[in-house]
mmCIF file of C-alpha atoms in Angstrom:
data_model
loop_
_atom_site.group_PDB
_atom_site.id
_atom_site.type_symbol
_atom_site.label_atom_id
_atom_site.label_comp_id
_atom_site.label_asym_id
_atom_site.label_seq_id
_atom_site.Cartn_x
_atom_site.Cartn_y
_atom_site.Cartn_z
ATOM 1 C CA UNK A 1 44.435 146.081 71.231
ATOM 2 C CA UNK A 2 44.639 145.453 74.875
ATOM 3 C CA UNK A 3 45.228 147.771 77.625
ATOM 4 C CA UNK A 4 44.426 148.257 81.277
ATOM 5 C CA UNK A 5 43.493 151.635 83.147
ATOM 6 C CA UNK A 6 44.200 152.003 86.844
ATOM 7 C CA UNK A 7 41.563 154.460 88.681
ATOM 8 C CA UNK A 8 43.504 156.322 91.224
ATOM 9 C CA UNK A 9 47.269 156.746 91.255
ATOM 10 C CA UNK A 10 47.330 157.058 95.035
ATOM 11 C CA UNK A 11 45.216 155.058 97.435
ATOM 12 C CA UNK A 12 45.572 155.515 101.550
ATOM 13 C CA UNK A 13 44.050 153.240 103.837
ATOM 14 C CA UNK A 14 44.602 152.712 107.336
ATOM 15 C CA UNK A 15 45.948 149.710 109.052
ATOM 16 C CA UNK A 16 43.599 146.822 109.098
ATOM 17 C CA UNK A 17 41.222 148.488 106.850
ATOM 18 C CA UNK A 18 40.025 147.040 103.546
ATOM 19 C CA UNK A 19 42.224 147.528 100.265
ATOM 20 C CA UNK A 20 40.644 148.053 97.126
ATOM 21 C CA UNK A 21 42.824 148.952 93.984
ATOM 22 C CA UNK A 22 40.951 148.916 90.839
ATOM 23 C CA UNK A 23 41.804 147.935 87.305
ATOM 24 C CA UNK A 24 39.696 147.690 84.214
ATOM 25 C CA UNK A 25 40.804 146.189 80.964
ATOM 26 C CA UNK A 26 40.133 146.827 77.235
ATOM 27 C CA UNK A 27 40.561 143.931 75.163
ATOM 28 C CA UNK A 28 38.749 142.361 72.037
ATOM 29 C CA UNK A 29 39.195 138.757 73.148
ATOM 30 C CA UNK A 30 39.543 137.158 76.661
ATOM 31 C CA UNK A 31 42.595 138.388 78.137
ATOM 32 C CA UNK A 32 45.161 137.201 80.671
ATOM 33 C CA UNK A 33 45.413 139.657 83.550
ATOM 34 C CA UNK A 34 48.013 140.009 86.140
ATOM 35 C CA UNK A 35 48.789 142.194 89.379
ATOM 36 C CA UNK A 36 52.073 142.946 90.281
ATOM 37 C CA UNK A 37 53.702 144.754 93.211
ATOM 38 C CA UNK A 38 56.989 146.602 93.470
ATOM 39 C CA UNK A 39 58.744 148.092 96.630
ATOM 40 C CA UNK A 40 61.050 150.901 96.275
ATOM 41 C CA UNK A 41 64.061 150.347 94.320
ATOM 42 C CA UNK A 42 63.073 146.604 93.638
ATOM 43 C CA UNK A 43 61.762 144.801 90.795
ATOM 44 C CA UNK A 44 58.190 143.584 90.329
ATOM 45 C CA UNK A 45 56.605 140.539 92.034
ATOM 46 C CA UNK A 46 53.764 138.847 90.902
ATOM 47 C CA UNK A 47 50.865 139.043 93.261
ATOM 48 C CA UNK A 48 48.184 136.913 91.339
ATOM 49 C CA UNK A 49 47.070 135.898 87.739
ATOM 50 C CA UNK A 50 43.542 135.440 85.787
ATOM 51 C CA UNK A 51 43.969 132.675 83.042
ATOM 52 C CA UNK A 52 40.249 131.903 82.642
ATOM 53 C CA UNK A 53 40.456 128.795 85.071
ATOM 54 C CA UNK A 54 38.428 130.681 88.120
ATOM 55 C CA UNK A 55 37.023 134.459 88.184
ATOM 56 C CA UNK A 56 38.028 134.827 91.966
ATOM 57 C CA UNK A 57 41.695 134.640 91.986
ATOM 58 C CA UNK A 58 43.813 134.043 95.279
ATOM 59 C CA UNK A 59 47.432 135.419 95.398
ATOM 60 C CA UNK A 60 50.058 135.872 97.765
ATOM 61 C CA UNK A 61 50.006 137.920 101.112
ATOM 62 C CA UNK A 62 46.347 137.706 101.394
ATOM 63 C CA UNK A 63 45.366 139.260 98.095
ATOM 64 C CA UNK A 64 42.832 138.220 95.681
ATOM 65 C CA UNK A 65 41.095 139.856 92.787
ATOM 66 C CA UNK A 66 37.743 138.828 90.725
ATOM 67 C CA UNK A 67 37.333 138.986 87.095
ATOM 68 C CA UNK A 68 33.999 140.546 86.013
ATOM 69 C CA UNK A 69 33.564 140.173 82.333
ATOM 70 C CA UNK A 70 30.561 142.083 82.285
ATOM 71 C CA UNK A 71 32.427 145.251 84.169
ATOM 72 C CA UNK A 72 35.723 144.470 82.200
ATOM 73 C CA UNK A 73 36.961 144.763 85.825
ATOM 74 C CA UNK A 74 39.911 142.859 87.676
ATOM 75 C CA UNK A 75 40.039 144.655 91.233
ATOM 76 C CA UNK A 76 42.694 144.087 93.528
ATOM 77 C CA UNK A 77 41.332 143.615 97.153
ATOM 78 C CA UNK A 78 42.588 142.615 100.653
ATOM 79 C CA UNK A 79 40.574 142.383 103.763
ATOM 80 C CA UNK A 80 42.902 143.963 106.259
ATOM 81 C CA UNK A 81 45.815 146.196 105.385
ATOM 82 C CA UNK A 82 49.256 145.694 106.813
ATOM 83 C CA UNK A 83 51.975 148.322 107.041
ATOM 84 C CA UNK A 84 54.006 145.989 104.859
ATOM 85 C CA UNK A 85 51.438 146.383 101.875
ATOM 86 C CA UNK A 86 52.688 150.000 101.415
ATOM 87 C CA UNK A 87 53.996 149.600 97.650
ATOM 88 C CA UNK A 88 53.252 150.267 94.028
ATOM 89 C CA UNK A 89 50.689 148.103 92.383
ATOM 90 C CA UNK A 90 50.447 147.340 88.704
ATOM 91 C CA UNK A 91 47.684 145.795 86.731
ATOM 92 C CA UNK A 92 48.960 144.049 83.512
ATOM 93 C CA UNK A 93 47.460 142.312 80.505
ATOM 94 C CA UNK A 94 48.458 139.981 77.745
ATOM 95 C CA UNK A 95 46.556 138.087 75.118
ATOM 96 C CA UNK A 96 46.902 134.605 73.533
ATOM 97 C CA UNK A 97 49.344 134.654 70.808
ATOM 98 C CA UNK A 98 51.209 137.799 72.139
ATOM 99 C CA UNK A 99 54.423 137.532 73.813
ATOM 100 C CA UNK A 100 54.334 140.814 75.876
ATOM 101 C CA UNK A 101 52.978 142.695 78.804
ATOM 102 C CA UNK A 102 51.115 145.783 78.957
ATOM 103 C CA UNK A 103 51.143 147.740 82.479
ATOM 104 C CA UNK A 104 48.664 149.893 83.827
ATOM 105 C CA UNK A 105 50.317 153.228 85.131
ATOM 106 C CA UNK A 106 50.152 151.956 88.878
ATOM 107 C CA UNK A 107 48.609 152.842 92.062
ATOM 108 C CA UNK A 108 50.643 153.827 94.853
ATOM 109 C CA UNK A 109 49.199 152.443 98.099
ATOM 110 C CA UNK A 110 49.832 153.974 101.613
ATOM 111 C CA UNK A 111 48.995 152.398 104.577
ATOM 112 C CA UNK A 112 48.451 154.674 107.646
ATOM 113 C CA UNK A 113 49.023 153.342 111.215
ATOM 114 C CA UNK B 1 66.358 128.404 91.663
ATOM 115 C CA UNK B 2 63.068 130.571 90.755
ATOM 116 C CA UNK B 3 64.973 134.027 90.225
ATOM 117 C CA UNK B 4 66.162 136.492 87.820
ATOM 118 C CA UNK B 5 69.478 137.659 88.718
ATOM 119 C CA UNK B 6 70.500 141.202 87.468
ATOM 120 C CA UNK B 7 74.194 142.840 87.630
ATOM 121 C CA UNK B 8 75.098 145.291 88.628
ATOM 122 C CA UNK B 9 72.503 146.608 90.833
ATOM 123 C CA UNK B 10 73.816 150.491 90.456
ATOM 124 C CA UNK B 11 75.879 151.827 87.465
ATOM 125 C CA UNK B 12 76.824 155.240 86.802
ATOM 126 C CA UNK B 13 78.285 155.947 83.501
ATOM 127 C CA UNK B 14 79.422 158.998 81.238
ATOM 128 C CA UNK B 15 77.963 159.741 77.835
ATOM 129 C CA UNK B 16 80.881 158.615 76.213
ATOM 130 C CA UNK B 17 81.282 155.272 78.328
ATOM 131 C CA UNK B 18 80.331 151.662 76.974
ATOM 132 C CA UNK B 19 78.892 149.373 79.533
ATOM 133 C CA UNK B 20 76.937 146.094 79.666
ATOM 134 C CA UNK B 21 74.027 145.065 81.794
ATOM 135 C CA UNK B 22 73.645 141.387 82.445
ATOM 136 C CA UNK B 23 70.696 139.034 83.339
ATOM 137 C CA UNK B 24 70.763 135.249 84.145
ATOM 138 C CA UNK B 25 67.867 132.885 84.948
ATOM 139 C CA UNK B 26 68.123 129.216 85.509
ATOM 140 C CA UNK B 27 64.477 128.387 85.320
ATOM 141 C CA UNK B 28 64.357 127.072 81.950
ATOM 142 C CA UNK B 29 62.239 129.860 80.562
ATOM 143 C CA UNK B 30 62.573 130.292 76.809
ATOM 144 C CA UNK B 31 61.648 134.105 76.494
ATOM 145 C CA UNK B 32 63.459 136.946 78.110
ATOM 146 C CA UNK B 33 62.828 140.822 78.092
ATOM 147 C CA UNK B 34 64.334 144.350 78.954
ATOM 148 C CA UNK B 35 61.907 146.645 80.346
ATOM 149 C CA UNK B 36 62.948 150.601 81.299
ATOM 150 C CA UNK B 37 61.178 152.195 84.231
ATOM 151 C CA UNK B 38 61.351 155.831 84.748
ATOM 152 C CA UNK B 39 60.464 157.294 88.272
ATOM 153 C CA UNK B 40 56.833 156.776 89.137
ATOM 154 C CA UNK B 41 56.044 155.410 85.564
ATOM 155 C CA UNK B 42 55.134 151.613 84.812
ATOM 156 C CA UNK B 43 57.517 149.358 83.247
ATOM 157 C CA UNK B 44 58.148 150.002 79.208
ATOM 158 C CA UNK B 45 59.042 146.993 77.146
ATOM 159 C CA UNK B 46 62.358 147.458 74.990
ATOM 160 C CA UNK B 47 63.056 144.211 73.807
ATOM 161 C CA UNK B 48 61.752 140.380 73.772
ATOM 162 C CA UNK B 49 63.900 137.362 72.932
ATOM 163 C CA UNK B 50 62.314 134.073 72.228
ATOM 164 C CA UNK B 51 64.317 131.060 72.013
ATOM 165 C CA UNK B 52 67.423 133.355 71.824
ATOM 166 C CA UNK B 53 65.945 135.190 68.942
ATOM 167 C CA UNK B 54 64.923 138.736 69.095
ATOM 168 C CA UNK B 55 61.309 138.787 68.322
ATOM 169 C CA UNK B 56 60.354 142.352 69.508
ATOM 170 C CA UNK B 57 62.325 145.816 69.429
ATOM 171 C CA UNK B 58 59.929 148.368 70.678
ATOM 172 C CA UNK B 59 61.675 151.233 68.413
ATOM 173 C CA UNK B 60 64.510 151.198 71.044
ATOM 174 C CA UNK B 61 67.341 153.821 70.091
ATOM 175 C CA UNK B 62 70.529 151.870 68.496
ATOM 176 C CA UNK B 63 72.782 153.082 71.574
ATOM 177 C CA UNK B 64 70.913 150.086 73.277
ATOM 178 C CA UNK B 65 72.135 146.904 71.825
ATOM 179 C CA UNK B 66 70.687 143.466 73.301
ATOM 180 C CA UNK B 67 72.322 140.384 73.103
ATOM 181 C CA UNK B 68 71.082 136.798 74.158
ATOM 182 C CA UNK B 69 74.314 134.262 74.107
ATOM 183 C CA UNK B 70 72.134 131.682 75.497
ATOM 184 C CA UNK B 71 68.896 130.476 77.029
ATOM 185 C CA UNK B 72 69.891 131.662 80.218
ATOM 186 C CA UNK B 73 71.749 135.138 79.818
ATOM 187 C CA UNK B 74 70.754 138.266 78.410
ATOM 188 C CA UNK B 75 72.746 141.243 78.004
ATOM 189 C CA UNK B 76 72.004 144.852 77.187
ATOM 190 C CA UNK B 77 75.147 146.768 75.862
ATOM 191 C CA UNK B 78 74.959 150.574 76.241
ATOM 192 C CA UNK B 79 76.965 153.418 74.370
ATOM 193 C CA UNK B 80 76.715 156.934 74.102
ATOM 194 C CA UNK B 81 73.641 157.341 76.376
ATOM 195 C CA UNK B 82 71.729 160.602 77.297
ATOM 196 C CA UNK B 83 71.105 161.742 80.757
ATOM 197 C CA UNK B 84 67.484 161.233 79.676
ATOM 198 C CA UNK B 85 68.458 157.465 79.486
ATOM 199 C CA UNK B 86 68.906 157.122 83.383
ATOM 200 C CA UNK B 87 66.302 154.759 84.656
ATOM 201 C CA UNK B 88 65.701 151.478 86.275
ATOM 202 C CA UNK B 89 66.376 148.685 83.823
ATOM 203 C CA UNK B 90 64.423 145.592 84.486
ATOM 204 C CA UNK B 91 65.211 141.986 82.815
ATOM 205 C CA UNK B 92 62.547 139.349 83.216
ATOM 206 C CA UNK B 93 61.950 135.981 81.917
ATOM 207 C CA UNK B 94 58.763 133.757 81.181
ATOM 208 C CA UNK B 95 58.011 130.207 79.625
ATOM 209 C CA UNK B 96 56.798 132.214 76.445
ATOM 210 C CA UNK B 97 53.236 131.599 76.646
ATOM 211 C CA UNK B 98 51.129 134.460 77.883
ATOM 212 C CA UNK B 99 49.274 133.018 80.894
ATOM 213 C CA UNK B 100 52.303 132.236 83.102
ATOM 214 C CA UNK B 101 53.184 135.667 83.788
ATOM 215 C CA UNK B 102 56.884 136.992 83.823
ATOM 216 C CA UNK B 103 59.510 136.744 86.748
ATOM 217 C CA UNK B 104 61.471 139.819 87.179
ATOM 218 C CA UNK B 105 64.965 140.657 88.275
ATOM 219 C CA UNK B 106 65.496 143.407 90.904
ATOM 220 C CA UNK B 107 66.831 145.743 88.137
ATOM 221 C CA UNK B 108 69.953 148.165 87.464
ATOM 222 C CA UNK B 109 69.459 151.694 88.398
ATOM 223 C CA UNK B 110 71.429 153.527 85.702
ATOM 224 C CA UNK B 111 72.616 157.048 86.105
ATOM 225 C CA UNK B 112 73.996 158.837 83.027
ATOM 226 C CA UNK B 113 75.970 161.979 83.677
#
């Protein structure tokens, strides 16, 4: 069965600093991996996805993530944090043949001015 | 149209009431989903409809009754809910294959009194 683990329920960074949100997956077969962002009282917005086409995936709002099979990781990064990046971030996984999406527990990103 | 529209945005209902949540998409997606999200928690899958047929029911109590009248609409009928059912209810749609990710609506904030 597939699952994802997000290390750190809360991450704080200064404005302009590097953002690094961690996600590790557990899957017996190559997974599809996603990062979603959720602003307060809103739905989830897809930031980026890994579908085996390329290991470095670029998404919206300057975010990117790198799929590392040897580390079973799919960490989300952004070179320079902006105040508008403050939100909840969810890593998620699905697999070939499975029509559902499993979410990690989420990481709340705080950006300090 | 690249949106999933959910109505109402907020709903307060008593434990003896009957109400319905509505979800609509016009992206031609063939799979639609209901998720429940409690505060500070990740979304939890409730139901999956694929080609207008219920394909997954994650052991949801019968006081929640989904309905998919056509490929664009998804309803969630609510009856005799409990206060612990208060949550954000999210609808999502997808092309039905795992690699594309889901498009989420902004949710209905439900409060049961």
